[in-house]
PDB file of C-alpha atoms in Angstrom:
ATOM      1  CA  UNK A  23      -0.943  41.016   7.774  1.00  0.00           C
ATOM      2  CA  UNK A  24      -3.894  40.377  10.829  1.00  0.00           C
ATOM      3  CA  UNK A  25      -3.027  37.027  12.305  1.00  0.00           C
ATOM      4  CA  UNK A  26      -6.773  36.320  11.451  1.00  0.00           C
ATOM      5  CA  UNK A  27      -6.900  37.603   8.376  1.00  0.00           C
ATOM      6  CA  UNK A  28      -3.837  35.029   7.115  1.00  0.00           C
ATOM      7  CA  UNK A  29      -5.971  31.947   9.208  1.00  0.00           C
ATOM      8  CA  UNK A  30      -8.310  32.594   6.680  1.00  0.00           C
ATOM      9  CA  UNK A  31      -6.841  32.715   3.492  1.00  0.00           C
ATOM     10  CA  UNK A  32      -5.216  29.485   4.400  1.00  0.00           C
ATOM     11  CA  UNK A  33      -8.873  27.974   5.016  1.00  0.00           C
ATOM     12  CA  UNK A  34      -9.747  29.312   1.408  1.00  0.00           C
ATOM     13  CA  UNK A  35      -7.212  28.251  -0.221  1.00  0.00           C
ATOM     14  CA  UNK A  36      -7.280  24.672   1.206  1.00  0.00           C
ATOM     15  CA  UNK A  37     -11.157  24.887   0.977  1.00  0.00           C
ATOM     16  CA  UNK A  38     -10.105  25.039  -2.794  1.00  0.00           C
ATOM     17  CA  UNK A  39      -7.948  22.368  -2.784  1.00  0.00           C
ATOM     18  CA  UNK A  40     -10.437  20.177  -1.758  1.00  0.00           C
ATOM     19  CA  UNK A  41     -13.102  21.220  -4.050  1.00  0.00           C
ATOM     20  CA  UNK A  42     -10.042  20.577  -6.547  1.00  0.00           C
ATOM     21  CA  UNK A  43      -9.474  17.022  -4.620  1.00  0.00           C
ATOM     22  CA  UNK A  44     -13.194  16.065  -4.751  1.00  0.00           C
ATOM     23  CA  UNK A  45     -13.244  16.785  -8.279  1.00  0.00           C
ATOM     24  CA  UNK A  46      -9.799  14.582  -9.179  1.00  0.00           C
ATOM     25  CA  UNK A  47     -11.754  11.766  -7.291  1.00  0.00           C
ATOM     26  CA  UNK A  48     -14.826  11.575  -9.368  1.00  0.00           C
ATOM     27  CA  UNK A  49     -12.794  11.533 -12.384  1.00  0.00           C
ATOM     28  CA  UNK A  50     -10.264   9.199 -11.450  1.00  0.00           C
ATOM     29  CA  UNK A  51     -13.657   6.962 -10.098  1.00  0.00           C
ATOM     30  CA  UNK A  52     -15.074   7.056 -13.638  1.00  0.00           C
ATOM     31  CA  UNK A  53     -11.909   5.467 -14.885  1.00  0.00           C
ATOM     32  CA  UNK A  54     -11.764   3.161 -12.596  1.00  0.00           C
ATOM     33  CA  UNK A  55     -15.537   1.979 -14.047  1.00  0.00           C
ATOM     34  CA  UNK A  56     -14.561   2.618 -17.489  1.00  0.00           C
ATOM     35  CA  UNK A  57     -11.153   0.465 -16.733  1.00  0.00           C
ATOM     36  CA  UNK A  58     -13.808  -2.813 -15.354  1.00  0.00           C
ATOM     37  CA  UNK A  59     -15.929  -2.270 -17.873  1.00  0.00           C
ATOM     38  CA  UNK A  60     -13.487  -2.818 -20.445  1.00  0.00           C
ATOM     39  CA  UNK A  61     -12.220  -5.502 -18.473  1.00  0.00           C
ATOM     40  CA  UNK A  62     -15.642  -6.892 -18.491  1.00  0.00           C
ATOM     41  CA  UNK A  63     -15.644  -6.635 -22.299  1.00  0.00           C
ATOM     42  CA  UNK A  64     -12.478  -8.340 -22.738  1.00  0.00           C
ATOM     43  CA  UNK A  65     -13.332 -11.274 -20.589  1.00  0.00           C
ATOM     44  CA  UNK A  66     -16.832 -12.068 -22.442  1.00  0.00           C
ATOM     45  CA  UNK A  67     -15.975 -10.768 -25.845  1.00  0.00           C
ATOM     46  CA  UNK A  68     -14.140 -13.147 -28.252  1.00  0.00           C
ATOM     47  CA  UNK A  69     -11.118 -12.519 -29.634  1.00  0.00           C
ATOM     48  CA  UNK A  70     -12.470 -12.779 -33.062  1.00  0.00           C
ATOM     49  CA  UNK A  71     -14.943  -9.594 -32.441  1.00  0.00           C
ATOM     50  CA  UNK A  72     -12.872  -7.590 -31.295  1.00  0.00           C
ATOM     51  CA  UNK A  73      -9.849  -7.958 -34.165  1.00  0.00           C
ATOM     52  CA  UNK A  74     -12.788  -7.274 -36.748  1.00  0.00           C
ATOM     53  CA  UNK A  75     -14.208  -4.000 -34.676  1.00  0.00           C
ATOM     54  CA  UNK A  76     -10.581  -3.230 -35.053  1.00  0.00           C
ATOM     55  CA  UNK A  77      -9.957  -4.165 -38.404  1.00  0.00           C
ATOM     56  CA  UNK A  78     -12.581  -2.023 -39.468  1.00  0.00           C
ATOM     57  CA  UNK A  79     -11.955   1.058 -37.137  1.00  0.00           C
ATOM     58  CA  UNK A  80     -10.349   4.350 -38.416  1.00  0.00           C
ATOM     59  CA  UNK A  81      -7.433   4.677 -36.229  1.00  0.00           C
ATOM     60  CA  UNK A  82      -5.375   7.511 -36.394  1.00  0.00           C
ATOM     61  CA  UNK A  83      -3.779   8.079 -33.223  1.00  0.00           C
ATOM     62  CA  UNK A  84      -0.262   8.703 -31.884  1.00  0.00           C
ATOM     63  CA  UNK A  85       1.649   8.409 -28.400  1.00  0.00           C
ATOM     64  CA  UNK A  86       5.354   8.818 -27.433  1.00  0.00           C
ATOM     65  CA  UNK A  87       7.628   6.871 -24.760  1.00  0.00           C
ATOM     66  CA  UNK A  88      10.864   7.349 -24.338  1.00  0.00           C
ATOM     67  CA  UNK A  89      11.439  10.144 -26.368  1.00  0.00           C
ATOM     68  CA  UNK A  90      10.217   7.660 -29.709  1.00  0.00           C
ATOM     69  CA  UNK A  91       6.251   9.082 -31.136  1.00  0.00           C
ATOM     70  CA  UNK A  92       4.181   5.759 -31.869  1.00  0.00           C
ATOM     71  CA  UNK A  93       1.923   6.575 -35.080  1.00  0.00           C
ATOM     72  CA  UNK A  94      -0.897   4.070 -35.361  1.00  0.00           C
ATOM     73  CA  UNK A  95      -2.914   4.405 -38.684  1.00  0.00           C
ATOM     74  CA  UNK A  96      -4.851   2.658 -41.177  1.00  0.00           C
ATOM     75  CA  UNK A  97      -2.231   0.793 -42.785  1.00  0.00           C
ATOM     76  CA  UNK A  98      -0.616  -0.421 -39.472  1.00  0.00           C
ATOM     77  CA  UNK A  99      -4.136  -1.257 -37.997  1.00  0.00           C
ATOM     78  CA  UNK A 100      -4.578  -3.928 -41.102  1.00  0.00           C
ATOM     79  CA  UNK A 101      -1.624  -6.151 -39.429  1.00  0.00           C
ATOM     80  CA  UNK A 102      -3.683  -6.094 -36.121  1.00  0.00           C
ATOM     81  CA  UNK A 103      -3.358  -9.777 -34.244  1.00  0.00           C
ATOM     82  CA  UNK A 104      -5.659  -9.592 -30.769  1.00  0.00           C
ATOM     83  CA  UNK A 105      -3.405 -11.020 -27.318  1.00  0.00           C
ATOM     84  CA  UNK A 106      -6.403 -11.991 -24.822  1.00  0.00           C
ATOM     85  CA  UNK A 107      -4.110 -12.377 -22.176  1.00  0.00           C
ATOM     86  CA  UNK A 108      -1.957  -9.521 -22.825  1.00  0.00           C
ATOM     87  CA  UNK A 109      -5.139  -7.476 -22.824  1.00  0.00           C
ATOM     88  CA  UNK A 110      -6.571  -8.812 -19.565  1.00  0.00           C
ATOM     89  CA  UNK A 111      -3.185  -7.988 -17.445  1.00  0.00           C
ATOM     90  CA  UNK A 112      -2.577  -4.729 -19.247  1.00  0.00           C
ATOM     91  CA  UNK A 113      -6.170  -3.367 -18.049  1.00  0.00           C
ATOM     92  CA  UNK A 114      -5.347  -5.325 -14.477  1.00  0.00           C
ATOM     93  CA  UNK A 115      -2.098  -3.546 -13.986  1.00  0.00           C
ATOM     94  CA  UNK A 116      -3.911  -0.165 -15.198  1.00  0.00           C
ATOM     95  CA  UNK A 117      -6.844  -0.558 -12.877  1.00  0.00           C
ATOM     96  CA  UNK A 118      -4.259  -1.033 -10.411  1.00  0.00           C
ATOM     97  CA  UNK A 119      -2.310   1.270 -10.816  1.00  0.00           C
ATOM     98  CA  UNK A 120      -5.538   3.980 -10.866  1.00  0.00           C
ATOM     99  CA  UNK A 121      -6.591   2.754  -7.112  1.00  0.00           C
ATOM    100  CA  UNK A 122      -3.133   3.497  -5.914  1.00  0.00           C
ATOM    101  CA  UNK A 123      -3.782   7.634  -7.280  1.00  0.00           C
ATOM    102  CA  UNK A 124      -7.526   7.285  -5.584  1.00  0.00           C
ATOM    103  CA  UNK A 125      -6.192   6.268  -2.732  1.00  0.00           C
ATOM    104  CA  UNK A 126      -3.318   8.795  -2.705  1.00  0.00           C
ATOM    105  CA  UNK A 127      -6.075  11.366  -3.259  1.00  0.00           C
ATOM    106  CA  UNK A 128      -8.695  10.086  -1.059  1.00  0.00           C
ATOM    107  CA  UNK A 129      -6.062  10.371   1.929  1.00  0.00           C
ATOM    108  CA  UNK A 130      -5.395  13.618   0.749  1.00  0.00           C
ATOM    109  CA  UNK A 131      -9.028  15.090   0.749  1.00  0.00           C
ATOM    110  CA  UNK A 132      -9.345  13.754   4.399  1.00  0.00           C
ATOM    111  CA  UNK A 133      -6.469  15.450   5.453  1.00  0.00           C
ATOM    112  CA  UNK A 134      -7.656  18.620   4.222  1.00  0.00           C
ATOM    113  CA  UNK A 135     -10.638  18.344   6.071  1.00  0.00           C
ATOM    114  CA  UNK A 136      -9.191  17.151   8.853  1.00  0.00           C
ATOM    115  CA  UNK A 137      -6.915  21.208   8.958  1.00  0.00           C
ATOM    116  CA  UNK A 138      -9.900  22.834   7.810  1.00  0.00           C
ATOM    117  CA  UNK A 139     -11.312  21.819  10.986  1.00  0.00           C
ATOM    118  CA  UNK A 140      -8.412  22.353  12.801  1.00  0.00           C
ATOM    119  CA  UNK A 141      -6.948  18.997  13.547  1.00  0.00           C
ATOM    120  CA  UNK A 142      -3.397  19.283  12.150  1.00  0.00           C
ATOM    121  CA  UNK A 143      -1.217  17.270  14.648  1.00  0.00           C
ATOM    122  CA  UNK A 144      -2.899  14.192  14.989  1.00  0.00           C
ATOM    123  CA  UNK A 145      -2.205  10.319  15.302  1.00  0.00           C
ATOM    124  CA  UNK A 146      -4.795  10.323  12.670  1.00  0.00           C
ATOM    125  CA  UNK A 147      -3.328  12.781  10.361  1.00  0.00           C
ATOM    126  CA  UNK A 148       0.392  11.617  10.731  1.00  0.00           C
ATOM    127  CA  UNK A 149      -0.942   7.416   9.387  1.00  0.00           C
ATOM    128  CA  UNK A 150      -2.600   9.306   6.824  1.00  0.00           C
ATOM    129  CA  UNK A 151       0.205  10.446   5.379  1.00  0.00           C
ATOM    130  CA  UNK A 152       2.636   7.569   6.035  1.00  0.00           C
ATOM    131  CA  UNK A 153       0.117   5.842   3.876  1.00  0.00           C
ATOM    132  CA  UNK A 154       0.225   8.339   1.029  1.00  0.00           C
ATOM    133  CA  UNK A 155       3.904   7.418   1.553  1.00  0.00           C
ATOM    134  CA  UNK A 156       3.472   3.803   1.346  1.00  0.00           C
ATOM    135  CA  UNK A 157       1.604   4.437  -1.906  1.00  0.00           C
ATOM    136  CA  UNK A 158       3.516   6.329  -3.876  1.00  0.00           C
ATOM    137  CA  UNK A 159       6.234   3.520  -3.074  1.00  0.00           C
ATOM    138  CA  UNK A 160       4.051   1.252  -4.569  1.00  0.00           C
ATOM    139  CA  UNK A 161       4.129   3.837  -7.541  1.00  0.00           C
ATOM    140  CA  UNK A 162       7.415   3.905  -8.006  1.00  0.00           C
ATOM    141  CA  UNK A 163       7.644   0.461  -9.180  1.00  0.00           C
ATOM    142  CA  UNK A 164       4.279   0.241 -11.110  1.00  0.00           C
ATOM    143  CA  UNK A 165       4.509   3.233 -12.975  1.00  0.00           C
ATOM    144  CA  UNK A 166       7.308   2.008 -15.320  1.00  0.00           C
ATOM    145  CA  UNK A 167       6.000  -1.594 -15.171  1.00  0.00           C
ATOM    146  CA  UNK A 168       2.267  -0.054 -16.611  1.00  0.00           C
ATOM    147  CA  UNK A 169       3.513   1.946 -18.938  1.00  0.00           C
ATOM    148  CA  UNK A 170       6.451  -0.451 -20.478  1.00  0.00           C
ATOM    149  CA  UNK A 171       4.107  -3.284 -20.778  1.00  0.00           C
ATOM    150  CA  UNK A 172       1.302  -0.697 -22.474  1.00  0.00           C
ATOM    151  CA  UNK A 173       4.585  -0.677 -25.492  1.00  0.00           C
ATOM    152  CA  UNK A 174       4.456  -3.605 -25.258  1.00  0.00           C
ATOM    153  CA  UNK A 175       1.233  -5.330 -25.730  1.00  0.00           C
ATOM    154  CA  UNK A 176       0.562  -2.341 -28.319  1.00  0.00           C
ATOM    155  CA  UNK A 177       3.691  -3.302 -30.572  1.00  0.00           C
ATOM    156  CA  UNK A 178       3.216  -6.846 -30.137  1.00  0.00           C
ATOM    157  CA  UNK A 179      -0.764  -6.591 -31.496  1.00  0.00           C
ATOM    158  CA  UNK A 180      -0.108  -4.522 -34.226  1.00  0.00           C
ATOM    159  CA  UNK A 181       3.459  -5.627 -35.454  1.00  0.00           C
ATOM    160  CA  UNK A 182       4.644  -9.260 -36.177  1.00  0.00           C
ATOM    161  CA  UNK A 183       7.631 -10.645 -34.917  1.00  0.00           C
ATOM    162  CA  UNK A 184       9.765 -10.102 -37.939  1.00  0.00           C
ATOM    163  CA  UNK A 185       8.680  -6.405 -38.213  1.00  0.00           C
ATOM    164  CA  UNK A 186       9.849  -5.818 -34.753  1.00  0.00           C
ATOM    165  CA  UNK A 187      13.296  -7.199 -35.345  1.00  0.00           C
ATOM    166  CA  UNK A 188      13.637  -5.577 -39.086  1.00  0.00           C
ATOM    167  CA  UNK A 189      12.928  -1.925 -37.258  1.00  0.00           C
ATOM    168  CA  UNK A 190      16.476  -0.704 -35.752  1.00  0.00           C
ATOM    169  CA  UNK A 191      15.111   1.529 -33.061  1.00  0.00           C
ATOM    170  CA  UNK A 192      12.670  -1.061 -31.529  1.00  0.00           C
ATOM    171  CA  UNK A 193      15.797  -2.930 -31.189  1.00  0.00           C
ATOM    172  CA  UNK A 194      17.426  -0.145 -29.160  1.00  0.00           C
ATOM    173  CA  UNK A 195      14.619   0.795 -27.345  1.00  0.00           C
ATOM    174  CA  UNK A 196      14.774  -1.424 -23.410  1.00  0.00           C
ATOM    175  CA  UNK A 197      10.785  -2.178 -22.737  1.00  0.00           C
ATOM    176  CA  UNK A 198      11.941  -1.915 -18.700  1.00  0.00           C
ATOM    177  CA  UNK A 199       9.187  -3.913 -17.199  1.00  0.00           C
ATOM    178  CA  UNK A 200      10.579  -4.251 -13.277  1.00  0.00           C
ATOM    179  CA  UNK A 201      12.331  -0.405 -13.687  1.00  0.00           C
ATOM    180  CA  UNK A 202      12.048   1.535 -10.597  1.00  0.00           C
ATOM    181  CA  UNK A 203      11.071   5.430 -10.799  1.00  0.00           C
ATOM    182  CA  UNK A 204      13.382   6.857  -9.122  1.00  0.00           C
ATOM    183  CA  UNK A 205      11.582  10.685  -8.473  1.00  0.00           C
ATOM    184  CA  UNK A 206       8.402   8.848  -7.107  1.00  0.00           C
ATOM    185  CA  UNK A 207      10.331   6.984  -4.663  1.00  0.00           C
ATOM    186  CA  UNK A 208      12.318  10.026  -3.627  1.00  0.00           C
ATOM    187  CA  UNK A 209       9.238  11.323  -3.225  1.00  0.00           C
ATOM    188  CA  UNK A 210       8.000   8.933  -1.096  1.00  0.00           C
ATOM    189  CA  UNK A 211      10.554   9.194   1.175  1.00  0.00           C
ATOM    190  CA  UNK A 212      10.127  12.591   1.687  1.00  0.00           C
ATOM    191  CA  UNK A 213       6.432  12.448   2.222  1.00  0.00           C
ATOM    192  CA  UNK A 214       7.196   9.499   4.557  1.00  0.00           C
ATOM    193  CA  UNK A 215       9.381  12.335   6.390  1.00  0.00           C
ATOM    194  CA  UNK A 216       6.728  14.453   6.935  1.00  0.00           C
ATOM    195  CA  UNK A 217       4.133  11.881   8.403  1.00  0.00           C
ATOM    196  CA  UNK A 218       6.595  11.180  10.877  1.00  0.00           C
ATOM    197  CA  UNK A 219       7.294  14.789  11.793  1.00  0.00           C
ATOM    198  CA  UNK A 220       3.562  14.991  12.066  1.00  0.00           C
ATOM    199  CA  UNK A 221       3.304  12.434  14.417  1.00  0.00           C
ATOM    200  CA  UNK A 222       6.371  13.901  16.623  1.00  0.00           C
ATOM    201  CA  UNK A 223       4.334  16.774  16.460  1.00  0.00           C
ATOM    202  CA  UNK A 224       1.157  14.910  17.717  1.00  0.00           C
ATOM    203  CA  UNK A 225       2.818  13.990  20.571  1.00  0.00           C
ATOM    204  CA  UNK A 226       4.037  16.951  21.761  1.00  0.00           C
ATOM    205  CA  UNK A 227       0.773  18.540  21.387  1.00  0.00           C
ATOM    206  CA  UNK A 228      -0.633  16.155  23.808  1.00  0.00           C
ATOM    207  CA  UNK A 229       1.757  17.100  26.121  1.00  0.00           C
ATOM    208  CA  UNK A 230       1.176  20.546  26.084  1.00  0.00           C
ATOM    209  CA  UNK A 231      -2.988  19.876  26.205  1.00  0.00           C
ATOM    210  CA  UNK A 232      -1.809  17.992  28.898  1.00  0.00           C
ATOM    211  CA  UNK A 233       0.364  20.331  31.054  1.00  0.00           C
ATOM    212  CA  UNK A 234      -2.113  22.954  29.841  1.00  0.00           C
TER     213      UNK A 234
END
């Protein structure tokens, strides 16, 4: 294949990836406002409100962790019991957790912009993606944090106490709250790698503009 020819596939295809990129960002931005908005909600509306919207909803919805499919219907919706406080840090911890991706992506998209151009061994590029490192480290321990404590507050608001300790596999289930995800920080490491091979690579391409 023409040298040139090949230059320019690459440029489409990461021209698509950043169409792709710009895309992820507006979505992930409109959950970030939907997350503060229901923040917003849960801060000014009383507790009392909300348990009737609830109580009157038709929920029939279903989510698995661990293996273990949560069913929540009509009949476990009656027991409903709002947590304030649970709520509040649950949507904290989510909205968290969402600026970590945006920022993940947003380093992304300007790295792809930055090749397109044709800056590839840069300072610049190299701290960009040290930082996507340094984020998905903070990943690795949120993501199991965010979605244990999601269980959580979900099993706590819509089953009592003694429900939870009458149902066996609730029992045996481990809600791992500080539980570290392993394949994000691998993954980390790896992209931390590559930011620093980028930057070796910065350097030696000032030397050769330099000798040049």
């Amino acid at each position: 294949m023409d040298q040139s020819l090949a230059i320019r596939n690459i440029k489409i295809i990461l021209r698509i990836l950043n169409v792709l990129l710009i895309s992820t960002i507006v979505i992930i931005s409109s959950l970030i406002l939907l997350l503060l908005g229901i923040l917003v909600v849960a801060l000014t509306v009383s507790g009392d409100k909300i348990s009737e919207l609830v109580l009157h909803s038709n929920i029939d919805i279903s989510f698995n962790f661990n293996g273990i499919t949560i069913l929540l219907n009509k009949d476990i919706v009656s027991n409903f019991v709002y947590d304030k406080s649970e709520t509040i840090l649950l949507i904290i911890l989510s909205t968290i957790f969402t600026l970590v991706i945006m920022s993940i992506l947003v380093l992304l998209k300007k790295f792809v912009k930055a090749v397109i151009a044709g800056d590839i061994f840069t300072v610049r590029n190299s701290k960009r993606i040290e930082l996507v490192a340094y984020s998905l480290l903070v990943l690795s321990f949120l993501s199991n944090t965010v979605h244990a404590y999601l269980i959580s507050t979900v099993l706590h608001m819509f089953l009592n106490n003694n429900e939870l300790q009458s149902i066996e596999w609730i029992q045996s289930v481990s809600l791992r709250f500080f539980d570290i995800n392993w394949s994000i920080l691998l993954c980390s490491f790896i992209v931390w790698i590559i930011g620093r091979i980028f930057r070796y690579g910065s350097f030696l391409q000032e030397e050769y503009d330099a000798t040049a």
